[in-house]
């Protein structure tokens, strides 16, 4: 793990000030506890409180789906993989990942020689994975020139919140069908699901998750924008805070 001690120093442009100095990075010798994850690429890290979580990526063994935690207060790694339960995502790289209200969300990425658009959540307290929508391969008829006006198939690629929409297409664009490891035929989120992709941008803002761009199986760049509005957990719905959440093609 390598990081810049931002609480002590900030970056400075050395060419414009003789007093400015480039500060040191904290290297592997500064990690005082635990075992660091194996070398990897095309993975993501997110911050939740004073902890950083690293999931999956591409290693010398191929795609992986392990989970590691870095505690910032003492710079110690913990491998959480043995403690995970539930419907775990398949090994993957180039996915999107954010943390919202103690839940980790993993979307899409590349595994099984194809891009995907499945969505998972991980409760960071119980380390329980939940498949929120099924995986799919990418469409061959994606409109790269004008994605926003490609609405002729919208009725066949939307889903009800319970994933039982009568218009659900076999293409995998919707949440129903396909399934993750468990072969699920339902979706816990609704709306118009993003196309399968890898290398996308993904960010969280309040109770919303935004996905932008990426590339498809042929490596073609995408420029569409989707928002996942997360349903706020109520007193009667604390166990399923994402149930009733919905994707929107912005």
JSON list of C-alpha atoms in Angstrom, two decimals:
[
{"chain": "A", "resi": 1, "resn": "UNK", "atom": "CA", "xyz": [0.00, 0.00, 0.00]},
{"chain": "A", "resi": 2, "resn": "UNK", "atom": "CA", "xyz": [1.28, 3.42, -0.88]},
{"chain": "A", "resi": 3, "resn": "UNK", "atom": "CA", "xyz": [-0.26, 6.69, 0.26]},
{"chain": "A", "resi": 4, "resn": "UNK", "atom": "CA", "xyz": [0.52, 10.35, 0.72]},
{"chain": "A", "resi": 5, "resn": "UNK", "atom": "CA", "xyz": [0.19, 11.62, 4.28]},
{"chain": "A", "resi": 6, "resn": "UNK", "atom": "CA", "xyz": [-2.27, 14.37, 3.37]},
{"chain": "A", "resi": 7, "resn": "UNK", "atom": "CA", "xyz": [-2.97, 15.20, 7.01]},
{"chain": "A", "resi": 8, "resn": "UNK", "atom": "CA", "xyz": [0.64, 16.32, 7.39]},
{"chain": "A", "resi": 9, "resn": "UNK", "atom": "CA", "xyz": [1.61, 17.75, 4.01]},
{"chain": "A", "resi": 10, "resn": "UNK", "atom": "CA", "xyz": [0.01, 18.88, 0.79]},
{"chain": "A", "resi": 11, "resn": "UNK", "atom": "CA", "xyz": [1.31, 18.80, -2.78]},
{"chain": "A", "resi": 12, "resn": "UNK", "atom": "CA", "xyz": [3.20, 21.86, -3.96]},
{"chain": "A", "resi": 13, "resn": "UNK", "atom": "CA", "xyz": [4.34, 23.01, -7.39]},
{"chain": "A", "resi": 14, "resn": "UNK", "atom": "CA", "xyz": [8.10, 23.12, -6.94]},
{"chain": "A", "resi": 15, "resn": "UNK", "atom": "CA", "xyz": [8.76, 25.15, -10.09]},
{"chain": "A", "resi": 16, "resn": "UNK", "atom": "CA", "xyz": [7.02, 28.23, -8.74]},
{"chain": "A", "resi": 17, "resn": "UNK", "atom": "CA", "xyz": [8.28, 28.33, -5.16]},
{"chain": "A", "resi": 18, "resn": "UNK", "atom": "CA", "xyz": [11.72, 27.66, -3.77]},
{"chain": "A", "resi": 19, "resn": "UNK", "atom": "CA", "xyz": [10.15, 26.86, -0.39]},
{"chain": "A", "resi": 20, "resn": "UNK", "atom": "CA", "xyz": [7.85, 24.19, -1.81]},
{"chain": "A", "resi": 21, "resn": "UNK", "atom": "CA", "xyz": [8.85, 20.60, -1.25]},
{"chain": "A", "resi": 22, "resn": "UNK", "atom": "CA", "xyz": [7.55, 17.29, -2.56]},
{"chain": "A", "resi": 23, "resn": "UNK", "atom": "CA", "xyz": [6.84, 15.09, 0.46]},
{"chain": "A", "resi": 24, "resn": "UNK", "atom": "CA", "xyz": [7.52, 11.40, 0.87]},
{"chain": "A", "resi": 25, "resn": "UNK", "atom": "CA", "xyz": [5.09, 8.60, 0.19]},
{"chain": "A", "resi": 26, "resn": "UNK", "atom": "CA", "xyz": [4.45, 6.03, 2.87]},
{"chain": "A", "resi": 27, "resn": "UNK", "atom": "CA", "xyz": [5.80, 2.73, 1.53]},
{"chain": "A", "resi": 28, "resn": "UNK", "atom": "CA", "xyz": [5.30, -0.97, 2.39]},
{"chain": "A", "resi": 29, "resn": "UNK", "atom": "CA", "xyz": [7.63, -0.72, 5.39]},
{"chain": "A", "resi": 30, "resn": "UNK", "atom": "CA", "xyz": [5.15, 1.65, 7.04]},
{"chain": "A", "resi": 31, "resn": "UNK", "atom": "CA", "xyz": [2.39, -0.97, 7.07]},
{"chain": "A", "resi": 32, "resn": "UNK", "atom": "CA", "xyz": [2.70, -2.29, 10.60]},
{"chain": "A", "resi": 33, "resn": "UNK", "atom": "CA", "xyz": [0.20, -5.13, 10.64]},
{"chain": "A", "resi": 34, "resn": "UNK", "atom": "CA", "xyz": [-1.50, -7.82, 8.63]},
{"chain": "A", "resi": 35, "resn": "UNK", "atom": "CA", "xyz": [-0.71, -9.32, 5.25]},
{"chain": "A", "resi": 36, "resn": "UNK", "atom": "CA", "xyz": [-0.96, -7.12, 2.17]},
{"chain": "A", "resi": 37, "resn": "UNK", "atom": "CA", "xyz": [-3.10, -8.31, -0.76]},
{"chain": "A", "resi": 38, "resn": "UNK", "atom": "CA", "xyz": [-1.42, -10.08, -3.68]},
{"chain": "A", "resi": 39, "resn": "UNK", "atom": "CA", "xyz": [-0.19, -7.82, -6.50]},
{"chain": "A", "resi": 40, "resn": "UNK", "atom": "CA", "xyz": [-3.04, -6.93, -8.85]},
{"chain": "A", "resi": 41, "resn": "UNK", "atom": "CA", "xyz": [-4.40, -4.46, -11.38]},
{"chain": "A", "resi": 42, "resn": "UNK", "atom": "CA", "xyz": [-7.82, -3.22, -12.58]},
{"chain": "A", "resi": 43, "resn": "UNK", "atom": "CA", "xyz": [-9.20, -3.27, -9.01]},
{"chain": "A", "resi": 44, "resn": "UNK", "atom": "CA", "xyz": [-10.91, -0.56, -6.97]},
{"chain": "A", "resi": 45, "resn": "UNK", "atom": "CA", "xyz": [-10.65, 0.82, -3.44]},
{"chain": "A", "resi": 46, "resn": "UNK", "atom": "CA", "xyz": [-13.29, 2.76, -1.50]},
{"chain": "A", "resi": 47, "resn": "UNK", "atom": "CA", "xyz": [-13.27, 4.55, 1.84]},
{"chain": "A", "resi": 48, "resn": "UNK", "atom": "CA", "xyz": [-15.78, 3.82, 4.61]},
{"chain": "A", "resi": 49, "resn": "UNK", "atom": "CA", "xyz": [-15.04, 5.80, 7.74]},
{"chain": "A", "resi": 50, "resn": "UNK", "atom": "CA", "xyz": [-11.44, 5.13, 8.77]},
{"chain": "A", "resi": 51, "resn": "UNK", "atom": "CA", "xyz": [-11.17, 2.02, 6.62]},
{"chain": "A", "resi": 52, "resn": "UNK", "atom": "CA", "xyz": [-10.35, 1.35, 2.98]},
{"chain": "A", "resi": 53, "resn": "UNK", "atom": "CA", "xyz": [-11.78, -1.70, 1.22]},
{"chain": "A", "resi": 54, "resn": "UNK", "atom": "CA", "xyz": [-10.13, -3.39, -1.76]},
{"chain": "A", "resi": 55, "resn": "UNK", "atom": "CA", "xyz": [-12.09, -5.90, -3.84]},
{"chain": "A", "resi": 56, "resn": "UNK", "atom": "CA", "xyz": [-11.14, -8.21, -6.71]},
{"chain": "A", "resi": 57, "resn": "UNK", "atom": "CA", "xyz": [-9.10, -7.25, -9.74]},
{"chain": "A", "resi": 58, "resn": "UNK", "atom": "CA", "xyz": [-6.67, -9.10, -11.97]},
{"chain": "A", "resi": 59, "resn": "UNK", "atom": "CA", "xyz": [-3.73, -10.96, -10.40]},
{"chain": "A", "resi": 60, "resn": "UNK", "atom": "CA", "xyz": [-1.17, -13.52, -11.54]},
{"chain": "A", "resi": 61, "resn": "UNK", "atom": "CA", "xyz": [-3.87, -16.13, -10.90]},
{"chain": "A", "resi": 62, "resn": "UNK", "atom": "CA", "xyz": [-6.35, -14.32, -13.14]},
{"chain": "A", "resi": 63, "resn": "UNK", "atom": "CA", "xyz": [-9.51, -12.57, -11.98]},
{"chain": "A", "resi": 64, "resn": "UNK", "atom": "CA", "xyz": [-10.07, -12.66, -8.22]},
{"chain": "A", "resi": 65, "resn": "UNK", "atom": "CA", "xyz": [-12.95, -11.77, -5.89]},
{"chain": "A", "resi": 66, "resn": "UNK", "atom": "CA", "xyz": [-11.21, -11.47, -2.53]},
{"chain": "A", "resi": 67, "resn": "UNK", "atom": "CA", "xyz": [-11.88, -8.61, -0.12]},
{"chain": "A", "resi": 68, "resn": "UNK", "atom": "CA", "xyz": [-9.26, -6.78, 1.96]},
{"chain": "A", "resi": 69, "resn": "UNK", "atom": "CA", "xyz": [-9.55, -4.02, 4.55]},
{"chain": "A", "resi": 70, "resn": "UNK", "atom": "CA", "xyz": [-6.90, -1.43, 5.36]},
{"chain": "A", "resi": 71, "resn": "UNK", "atom": "CA", "xyz": [-7.33, 0.28, 8.72]},
{"chain": "A", "resi": 72, "resn": "UNK", "atom": "CA", "xyz": [-5.99, 3.79, 8.36]},
{"chain": "A", "resi": 73, "resn": "UNK", "atom": "CA", "xyz": [-5.51, 4.50, 12.04]},
{"chain": "A", "resi": 74, "resn": "UNK", "atom": "CA", "xyz": [-2.85, 1.77, 12.37]},
{"chain": "A", "resi": 75, "resn": "UNK", "atom": "CA", "xyz": [-2.07, 0.96, 8.71]},
{"chain": "A", "resi": 76, "resn": "UNK", "atom": "CA", "xyz": [-2.90, -2.71, 9.03]},
{"chain": "A", "resi": 77, "resn": "UNK", "atom": "CA", "xyz": [-4.33, -5.04, 6.38]},
{"chain": "A", "resi": 78, "resn": "UNK", "atom": "CA", "xyz": [-7.00, -7.67, 7.07]},
{"chain": "A", "resi": 79, "resn": "UNK", "atom": "CA", "xyz": [-8.10, -10.34, 4.59]},
{"chain": "A", "resi": 80, "resn": "UNK", "atom": "CA", "xyz": [-11.89, -10.49, 4.95]},
{"chain": "A", "resi": 81, "resn": "UNK", "atom": "CA", "xyz": [-12.41, -13.17, 2.31]},
{"chain": "A", "resi": 82, "resn": "UNK", "atom": "CA", "xyz": [-12.79, -16.09, 4.76]},
{"chain": "A", "resi": 83, "resn": "UNK", "atom": "CA", "xyz": [-15.58, -14.23, 6.56]},
{"chain": "A", "resi": 84, "resn": "UNK", "atom": "CA", "xyz": [-17.71, -13.28, 3.56]},
{"chain": "A", "resi": 85, "resn": "UNK", "atom": "CA", "xyz": [-21.07, -14.95, 3.08]},
{"chain": "A", "resi": 86, "resn": "UNK", "atom": "CA", "xyz": [-24.15, -14.67, 0.88]},
{"chain": "A", "resi": 87, "resn": "UNK", "atom": "CA", "xyz": [-24.25, -14.54, -2.92]},
{"chain": "A", "resi": 88, "resn": "UNK", "atom": "CA", "xyz": [-20.67, -13.45, -3.65]},
{"chain": "A", "resi": 89, "resn": "UNK", "atom": "CA", "xyz": [-19.77, -11.84, -6.99]},
{"chain": "A", "resi": 90, "resn": "UNK", "atom": "CA", "xyz": [-17.77, -13.90, -9.45]},
{"chain": "A", "resi": 91, "resn": "UNK", "atom": "CA", "xyz": [-14.07, -12.98, -9.81]},
{"chain": "A", "resi": 92, "resn": "UNK", "atom": "CA", "xyz": [-13.76, -9.87, -11.96]},
{"chain": "A", "resi": 93, "resn": "UNK", "atom": "CA", "xyz": [-11.76, -6.79, -12.88]},
{"chain": "A", "resi": 94, "resn": "UNK", "atom": "CA", "xyz": [-12.51, -3.32, -14.26]},
{"chain": "A", "resi": 95, "resn": "UNK", "atom": "CA", "xyz": [-15.77, -3.06, -12.28]},
{"chain": "A", "resi": 96, "resn": "UNK", "atom": "CA", "xyz": [-17.31, -0.04, -10.56]},
{"chain": "A", "resi": 97, "resn": "UNK", "atom": "CA", "xyz": [-17.47, 0.21, -6.76]},
{"chain": "A", "resi": 98, "resn": "UNK", "atom": "CA", "xyz": [-18.77, 2.73, -4.20]},
{"chain": "A", "resi": 99, "resn": "UNK", "atom": "CA", "xyz": [-19.68, 2.73, -0.51]},
{"chain": "A", "resi": 100, "resn": "UNK", "atom": "CA", "xyz": [-22.96, 4.21, 0.75]},
{"chain": "A", "resi": 101, "resn": "UNK", "atom": "CA", "xyz": [-24.20, 4.08, 4.35]},
{"chain": "A", "resi": 102, "resn": "UNK", "atom": "CA", "xyz": [-22.15, 1.04, 5.33]},
{"chain": "A", "resi": 103, "resn": "UNK", "atom": "CA", "xyz": [-22.94, -0.87, 2.15]},
{"chain": "A", "resi": 104, "resn": "UNK", "atom": "CA", "xyz": [-20.46, -1.61, -0.63]},
{"chain": "A", "resi": 105, "resn": "UNK", "atom": "CA", "xyz": [-21.89, -1.66, -4.16]},
{"chain": "A", "resi": 106, "resn": "UNK", "atom": "CA", "xyz": [-20.11, -3.51, -6.99]},
{"chain": "A", "resi": 107, "resn": "UNK", "atom": "CA", "xyz": [-21.35, -3.07, -10.55]},
{"chain": "A", "resi": 108, "resn": "UNK", "atom": "CA", "xyz": [-20.41, -4.80, -13.81]},
{"chain": "A", "resi": 109, "resn": "UNK", "atom": "CA", "xyz": [-16.84, -5.31, -14.91]},
{"chain": "A", "resi": 110, "resn": "UNK", "atom": "CA", "xyz": [-15.20, -8.11, -16.87]},
{"chain": "A", "resi": 111, "resn": "UNK", "atom": "CA", "xyz": [-15.24, -11.84, -16.16]},
{"chain": "A", "resi": 112, "resn": "UNK", "atom": "CA", "xyz": [-16.04, -15.00, -18.06]},
{"chain": "A", "resi": 113, "resn": "UNK", "atom": "CA", "xyz": [-14.64, -13.40, -21.22]},
{"chain": "A", "resi": 114, "resn": "UNK", "atom": "CA", "xyz": [-17.46, -10.85, -21.31]},
{"chain": "A", "resi": 115, "resn": "UNK", "atom": "CA", "xyz": [-18.58, -7.54, -19.85]},
{"chain": "A", "resi": 116, "resn": "UNK", "atom": "CA", "xyz": [-21.36, -7.66, -17.27]},
{"chain": "A", "resi": 117, "resn": "UNK", "atom": "CA", "xyz": [-24.00, -5.42, -15.74]},
{"chain": "A", "resi": 118, "resn": "UNK", "atom": "CA", "xyz": [-24.79, -7.30, -12.53]},
{"chain": "A", "resi": 119, "resn": "UNK", "atom": "CA", "xyz": [-25.09, -5.34, -9.31]},
{"chain": "A", "resi": 120, "resn": "UNK", "atom": "CA", "xyz": [-24.14, -6.56, -5.82]},
{"chain": "A", "resi": 121, "resn": "UNK", "atom": "CA", "xyz": [-24.22, -5.04, -2.36]},
{"chain": "A", "resi": 122, "resn": "UNK", "atom": "CA", "xyz": [-22.07, -5.99, 0.61]},
{"chain": "A", "resi": 123, "resn": "UNK", "atom": "CA", "xyz": [-23.03, -5.22, 4.19]},
{"chain": "A", "resi": 124, "resn": "UNK", "atom": "CA", "xyz": [-19.71, -4.11, 5.65]},
{"chain": "A", "resi": 125, "resn": "UNK", "atom": "CA", "xyz": [-20.81, -5.13, 9.16]},
{"chain": "A", "resi": 126, "resn": "UNK", "atom": "CA", "xyz": [-22.04, -8.66, 8.52]},
{"chain": "A", "resi": 127, "resn": "UNK", "atom": "CA", "xyz": [-19.94, -9.13, 5.34]},
{"chain": "A", "resi": 128, "resn": "UNK", "atom": "CA", "xyz": [-23.01, -10.52, 3.59]},
{"chain": "A", "resi": 129, "resn": "UNK", "atom": "CA", "xyz": [-23.21, -10.21, -0.20]},
{"chain": "A", "resi": 130, "resn": "UNK", "atom": "CA", "xyz": [-26.57, -9.74, -1.94]},
{"chain": "A", "resi": 131, "resn": "UNK", "atom": "CA", "xyz": [-27.21, -10.02, -5.68]},
{"chain": "A", "resi": 132, "resn": "UNK", "atom": "CA", "xyz": [-29.40, -7.04, -6.55]},
{"chain": "A", "resi": 133, "resn": "UNK", "atom": "CA", "xyz": [-29.68, -7.62, -10.31]},
{"chain": "A", "resi": 134, "resn": "UNK", "atom": "CA", "xyz": [-28.61, -10.38, -12.64]},
{"chain": "A", "resi": 135, "resn": "UNK", "atom": "CA", "xyz": [-25.57, -10.39, -14.86]},
{"chain": "A", "resi": 136, "resn": "UNK", "atom": "CA", "xyz": [-25.77, -10.12, -18.65]},
{"chain": "A", "resi": 137, "resn": "UNK", "atom": "CA", "xyz": [-23.69, -9.91, -21.76]},
{"chain": "A", "resi": 138, "resn": "UNK", "atom": "CA", "xyz": [-23.65, -6.68, -23.74]},
{"chain": "A", "resi": 139, "resn": "UNK", "atom": "CA", "xyz": [-26.07, -5.81, -26.51]},
{"chain": "A", "resi": 140, "resn": "UNK", "atom": "CA", "xyz": [-24.80, -5.91, -30.07]},
{"chain": "A", "resi": 141, "resn": "UNK", "atom": "CA", "xyz": [-27.22, -3.16, -31.09]},
{"chain": "A", "resi": 142, "resn": "UNK", "atom": "CA", "xyz": [-26.03, -0.53, -28.62]},
{"chain": "A", "resi": 143, "resn": "UNK", "atom": "CA", "xyz": [-26.42, 2.87, -30.28]},
{"chain": "A", "resi": 144, "resn": "UNK", "atom": "CA", "xyz": [-23.02, 4.52, -29.84]},
{"chain": "A", "resi": 145, "resn": "UNK", "atom": "CA", "xyz": [-23.89, 7.56, -31.95]},
{"chain": "A", "resi": 146, "resn": "UNK", "atom": "CA", "xyz": [-26.98, 8.62, -30.04]},
{"chain": "A", "resi": 147, "resn": "UNK", "atom": "CA", "xyz": [-27.60, 6.50, -26.99]},
{"chain": "A", "resi": 148, "resn": "UNK", "atom": "CA", "xyz": [-30.04, 9.00, -25.50]},
{"chain": "A", "resi": 149, "resn": "UNK", "atom": "CA", "xyz": [-32.48, 8.60, -28.39]},
{"chain": "A", "resi": 150, "resn": "UNK", "atom": "CA", "xyz": [-32.24, 4.83, -28.54]},
{"chain": "A", "resi": 151, "resn": "UNK", "atom": "CA", "xyz": [-35.64, 4.40, -26.93]},
{"chain": "A", "resi": 152, "resn": "UNK", "atom": "CA", "xyz": [-37.31, 2.02, -29.36]},
{"chain": "A", "resi": 153, "resn": "UNK", "atom": "CA", "xyz": [-36.55, -0.94, -27.10]},
{"chain": "A", "resi": 154, "resn": "UNK", "atom": "CA", "xyz": [-37.16, 0.75, -23.77]},
{"chain": "A", "resi": 155, "resn": "UNK", "atom": "CA", "xyz": [-40.30, -1.28, -23.12]},
{"chain": "A", "resi": 156, "resn": "UNK", "atom": "CA", "xyz": [-38.25, -4.44, -23.45]},
{"chain": "A", "resi": 157, "resn": "UNK", "atom": "CA", "xyz": [-35.43, -3.39, -21.18]},
{"chain": "A", "resi": 158, "resn": "UNK", "atom": "CA", "xyz": [-37.14, -2.04, -18.11]},
{"chain": "A", "resi": 159, "resn": "UNK", "atom": "CA", "xyz": [-37.93, -4.02, -15.02]},
{"chain": "A", "resi": 160, "resn": "UNK", "atom": "CA", "xyz": [-40.33, -3.79, -12.13]},
{"chain": "A", "resi": 161, "resn": "UNK", "atom": "CA", "xyz": [-38.84, -3.69, -8.66]},
{"chain": "A", "resi": 162, "resn": "UNK", "atom": "CA", "xyz": [-39.52, -7.38, -8.16]},
{"chain": "A", "resi": 163, "resn": "UNK", "atom": "CA", "xyz": [-37.99, -8.33, -11.49]},
{"chain": "A", "resi": 164, "resn": "UNK", "atom": "CA", "xyz": [-41.21, -9.88, -12.81]},
{"chain": "A", "resi": 165, "resn": "UNK", "atom": "CA", "xyz": [-41.87, -7.43, -15.62]},
{"chain": "A", "resi": 166, "resn": "UNK", "atom": "CA", "xyz": [-43.75, -9.07, -18.47]},
{"chain": "A", "resi": 167, "resn": "UNK", "atom": "CA", "xyz": [-41.64, -7.06, -20.90]},
{"chain": "A", "resi": 168, "resn": "UNK", "atom": "CA", "xyz": [-38.29, -8.33, -19.61]},
{"chain": "A", "resi": 169, "resn": "UNK", "atom": "CA", "xyz": [-36.08, -9.12, -22.57]},
{"chain": "A", "resi": 170, "resn": "UNK", "atom": "CA", "xyz": [-33.88, -12.19, -22.86]},
{"chain": "A", "resi": 171, "resn": "UNK", "atom": "CA", "xyz": [-31.02, -9.88, -23.78]},
{"chain": "A", "resi": 172, "resn": "UNK", "atom": "CA", "xyz": [-30.02, -9.44, -20.15]},
{"chain": "A", "resi": 173, "resn": "UNK", "atom": "CA", "xyz": [-30.41, -5.69, -20.22]},
{"chain": "A", "resi": 174, "resn": "UNK", "atom": "CA", "xyz": [-33.08, -5.97, -17.52]},
{"chain": "A", "resi": 175, "resn": "UNK", "atom": "CA", "xyz": [-32.59, -7.22, -13.99]},
{"chain": "A", "resi": 176, "resn": "UNK", "atom": "CA", "xyz": [-34.45, -10.49, -14.49]},
{"chain": "A", "resi": 177, "resn": "UNK", "atom": "CA", "xyz": [-32.83, -13.61, -15.88]},
{"chain": "A", "resi": 178, "resn": "UNK", "atom": "CA", "xyz": [-29.26, -14.78, -16.26]},
{"chain": "A", "resi": 179, "resn": "UNK", "atom": "CA", "xyz": [-28.41, -14.89, -12.60]},
{"chain": "A", "resi": 180, "resn": "UNK", "atom": "CA", "xyz": [-25.14, -14.56, -10.74]},
{"chain": "A", "resi": 181, "resn": "UNK", "atom": "CA", "xyz": [-23.72, -17.63, -9.05]},
{"chain": "A", "resi": 182, "resn": "UNK", "atom": "CA", "xyz": [-27.18, -18.56, -7.85]},
{"chain": "A", "resi": 183, "resn": "UNK", "atom": "CA", "xyz": [-28.86, -18.17, -11.24]},
{"chain": "A", "resi": 184, "resn": "UNK", "atom": "CA", "xyz": [-31.35, -15.66, -9.86]},
{"chain": "A", "resi": 185, "resn": "UNK", "atom": "CA", "xyz": [-34.33, -14.73, -12.03]},
{"chain": "A", "resi": 186, "resn": "UNK", "atom": "CA", "xyz": [-35.36, -11.65, -10.08]},
{"chain": "A", "resi": 187, "resn": "UNK", "atom": "CA", "xyz": [-34.09, -8.16, -9.42]},
{"chain": "A", "resi": 188, "resn": "UNK", "atom": "CA", "xyz": [-34.26, -6.18, -6.20]},
{"chain": "A", "resi": 189, "resn": "UNK", "atom": "CA", "xyz": [-33.81, -2.93, -8.12]},
{"chain": "A", "resi": 190, "resn": "UNK", "atom": "CA", "xyz": [-35.87, -1.72, -11.06]},
{"chain": "A", "resi": 191, "resn": "UNK", "atom": "CA", "xyz": [-35.72, 0.82, -13.84]},
{"chain": "A", "resi": 192, "resn": "UNK", "atom": "CA", "xyz": [-33.66, 0.87, -17.02]},
{"chain": "A", "resi": 193, "resn": "UNK", "atom": "CA", "xyz": [-30.48, -1.06, -16.32]},
{"chain": "A", "resi": 194, "resn": "UNK", "atom": "CA", "xyz": [-27.11, 0.09, -17.71]},
{"chain": "A", "resi": 195, "resn": "UNK", "atom": "CA", "xyz": [-25.63, -1.85, -20.58]},
{"chain": "A", "resi": 196, "resn": "UNK", "atom": "CA", "xyz": [-22.94, -4.38, -19.70]},
{"chain": "A", "resi": 197, "resn": "UNK", "atom": "CA", "xyz": [-19.53, -2.69, -19.52]},
{"chain": "A", "resi": 198, "resn": "UNK", "atom": "CA", "xyz": [-16.10, -2.51, -17.94]},
{"chain": "A", "resi": 199, "resn": "UNK", "atom": "CA", "xyz": [-13.80, 0.34, -16.98]},
{"chain": "A", "resi": 200, "resn": "UNK", "atom": "CA", "xyz": [-16.66, 2.71, -16.23]},
{"chain": "A", "resi": 201, "resn": "UNK", "atom": "CA", "xyz": [-16.65, 5.67, -13.88]},
{"chain": "A", "resi": 202, "resn": "UNK", "atom": "CA", "xyz": [-18.76, 5.16, -10.77]},
{"chain": "A", "resi": 203, "resn": "UNK", "atom": "CA", "xyz": [-19.40, 7.58, -7.91]},
{"chain": "A", "resi": 204, "resn": "UNK", "atom": "CA", "xyz": [-21.82, 8.05, -5.02]},
{"chain": "A", "resi": 205, "resn": "UNK", "atom": "CA", "xyz": [-23.58, 11.25, -4.04]},
{"chain": "A", "resi": 206, "resn": "UNK", "atom": "CA", "xyz": [-25.94, 11.12, -1.08]},
{"chain": "A", "resi": 207, "resn": "UNK", "atom": "CA", "xyz": [-28.38, 8.27, -1.75]},
{"chain": "A", "resi": 208, "resn": "UNK", "atom": "CA", "xyz": [-27.54, 8.11, -5.45]},
{"chain": "A", "resi": 209, "resn": "UNK", "atom": "CA", "xyz": [-24.98, 6.11, -7.42]},
{"chain": "A", "resi": 210, "resn": "UNK", "atom": "CA", "xyz": [-23.86, 7.41, -10.81]},
{"chain": "A", "resi": 211, "resn": "UNK", "atom": "CA", "xyz": [-22.33, 5.28, -13.59]},
{"chain": "A", "resi": 212, "resn": "UNK", "atom": "CA", "xyz": [-20.75, 6.84, -16.68]},
{"chain": "A", "resi": 213, "resn": "UNK", "atom": "CA", "xyz": [-19.09, 5.44, -19.78]},
{"chain": "A", "resi": 214, "resn": "UNK", "atom": "CA", "xyz": [-16.77, 2.46, -19.97]},
{"chain": "A", "resi": 215, "resn": "UNK", "atom": "CA", "xyz": [-16.20, 0.07, -22.87]},
{"chain": "A", "resi": 216, "resn": "UNK", "atom": "CA", "xyz": [-18.11, -2.95, -24.19]},
{"chain": "A", "resi": 217, "resn": "UNK", "atom": "CA", "xyz": [-16.89, -6.42, -25.18]},
{"chain": "A", "resi": 218, "resn": "UNK", "atom": "CA", "xyz": [-15.46, -5.03, -28.43]},
{"chain": "A", "resi": 219, "resn": "UNK", "atom": "CA", "xyz": [-13.61, -2.27, -26.61]},
{"chain": "A", "resi": 220, "resn": "UNK", "atom": "CA", "xyz": [-15.91, 0.46, -27.96]},
{"chain": "A", "resi": 221, "resn": "UNK", "atom": "CA", "xyz": [-16.15, 3.50, -25.67]},
{"chain": "A", "resi": 222, "resn": "UNK", "atom": "CA", "xyz": [-19.55, 4.33, -24.17]},
{"chain": "A", "resi": 223, "resn": "UNK", "atom": "CA", "xyz": [-20.76, 7.79, -23.15]},
{"chain": "A", "resi": 224, "resn": "UNK", "atom": "CA", "xyz": [-24.07, 7.13, -21.41]},
{"chain": "A", "resi": 225, "resn": "UNK", "atom": "CA", "xyz": [-24.97, 8.16, -17.87]},
{"chain": "A", "resi": 226, "resn": "UNK", "atom": "CA", "xyz": [-27.07, 6.20, -15.39]},
{"chain": "A", "resi": 227, "resn": "UNK", "atom": "CA", "xyz": [-28.21, 7.00, -11.88]},
{"chain": "A", "resi": 228, "resn": "UNK", "atom": "CA", "xyz": [-29.20, 4.43, -9.28]},
{"chain": "A", "resi": 229, "resn": "UNK", "atom": "CA", "xyz": [-31.46, 6.05, -6.70]},
{"chain": "A", "resi": 230, "resn": "UNK", "atom": "CA", "xyz": [-31.20, 4.09, -3.46]},
{"chain": "A", "resi": 231, "resn": "UNK", "atom": "CA", "xyz": [-34.33, 3.76, -1.43]},
{"chain": "A", "resi": 232, "resn": "UNK", "atom": "CA", "xyz": [-33.90, 5.16, 2.08]},
{"chain": "A", "resi": 233, "resn": "UNK", "atom": "CA", "xyz": [-34.23, 2.45, 4.70]},
{"chain": "A", "resi": 234, "resn": "UNK", "atom": "CA", "xyz": [-37.35, 2.82, 6.82]},
{"chain": "A", "resi": 235, "resn": "UNK", "atom": "CA", "xyz": [-38.22, 1.46, 10.25]},
{"chain": "A", "resi": 236, "resn": "UNK", "atom": "CA", "xyz": [-39.94, -1.47, 8.57]},
{"chain": "A", "resi": 237, "resn": "UNK", "atom": "CA", "xyz": [-37.32, -1.97, 5.90]},
{"chain": "A", "resi": 238, "resn": "UNK", "atom": "CA", "xyz": [-33.97, -1.82, 7.69]},
{"chain": "A", "resi": 239, "resn": "UNK", "atom": "CA", "xyz": [-32.94, -5.26, 6.47]},
{"chain": "A", "resi": 240, "resn": "UNK", "atom": "CA", "xyz": [-33.37, -4.40, 2.78]},
{"chain": "A", "resi": 241, "resn": "UNK", "atom": "CA", "xyz": [-32.34, -0.76, 2.31]},
{"chain": "A", "resi": 242, "resn": "UNK", "atom": "CA", "xyz": [-31.96, -1.25, -1.47]},
{"chain": "A", "resi": 243, "resn": "UNK", "atom": "CA", "xyz": [-35.35, -2.91, -2.06]},
{"chain": "A", "resi": 244, "resn": "UNK", "atom": "CA", "xyz": [-37.32, -0.55, -4.27]},
{"chain": "A", "resi": 245, "resn": "UNK", "atom": "CA", "xyz": [-34.22, 1.23, -5.60]},
{"chain": "A", "resi": 246, "resn": "UNK", "atom": "CA", "xyz": [-34.26, 2.07, -9.29]},
{"chain": "A", "resi": 247, "resn": "UNK", "atom": "CA", "xyz": [-31.91, 2.80, -12.21]},
{"chain": "A", "resi": 248, "resn": "UNK", "atom": "CA", "xyz": [-32.51, 5.85, -14.42]},
{"chain": "A", "resi": 249, "resn": "UNK", "atom": "CA", "xyz": [-30.93, 6.54, -17.81]},
{"chain": "A", "resi": 250, "resn": "UNK", "atom": "CA", "xyz": [-29.92, 10.16, -17.43]}
]
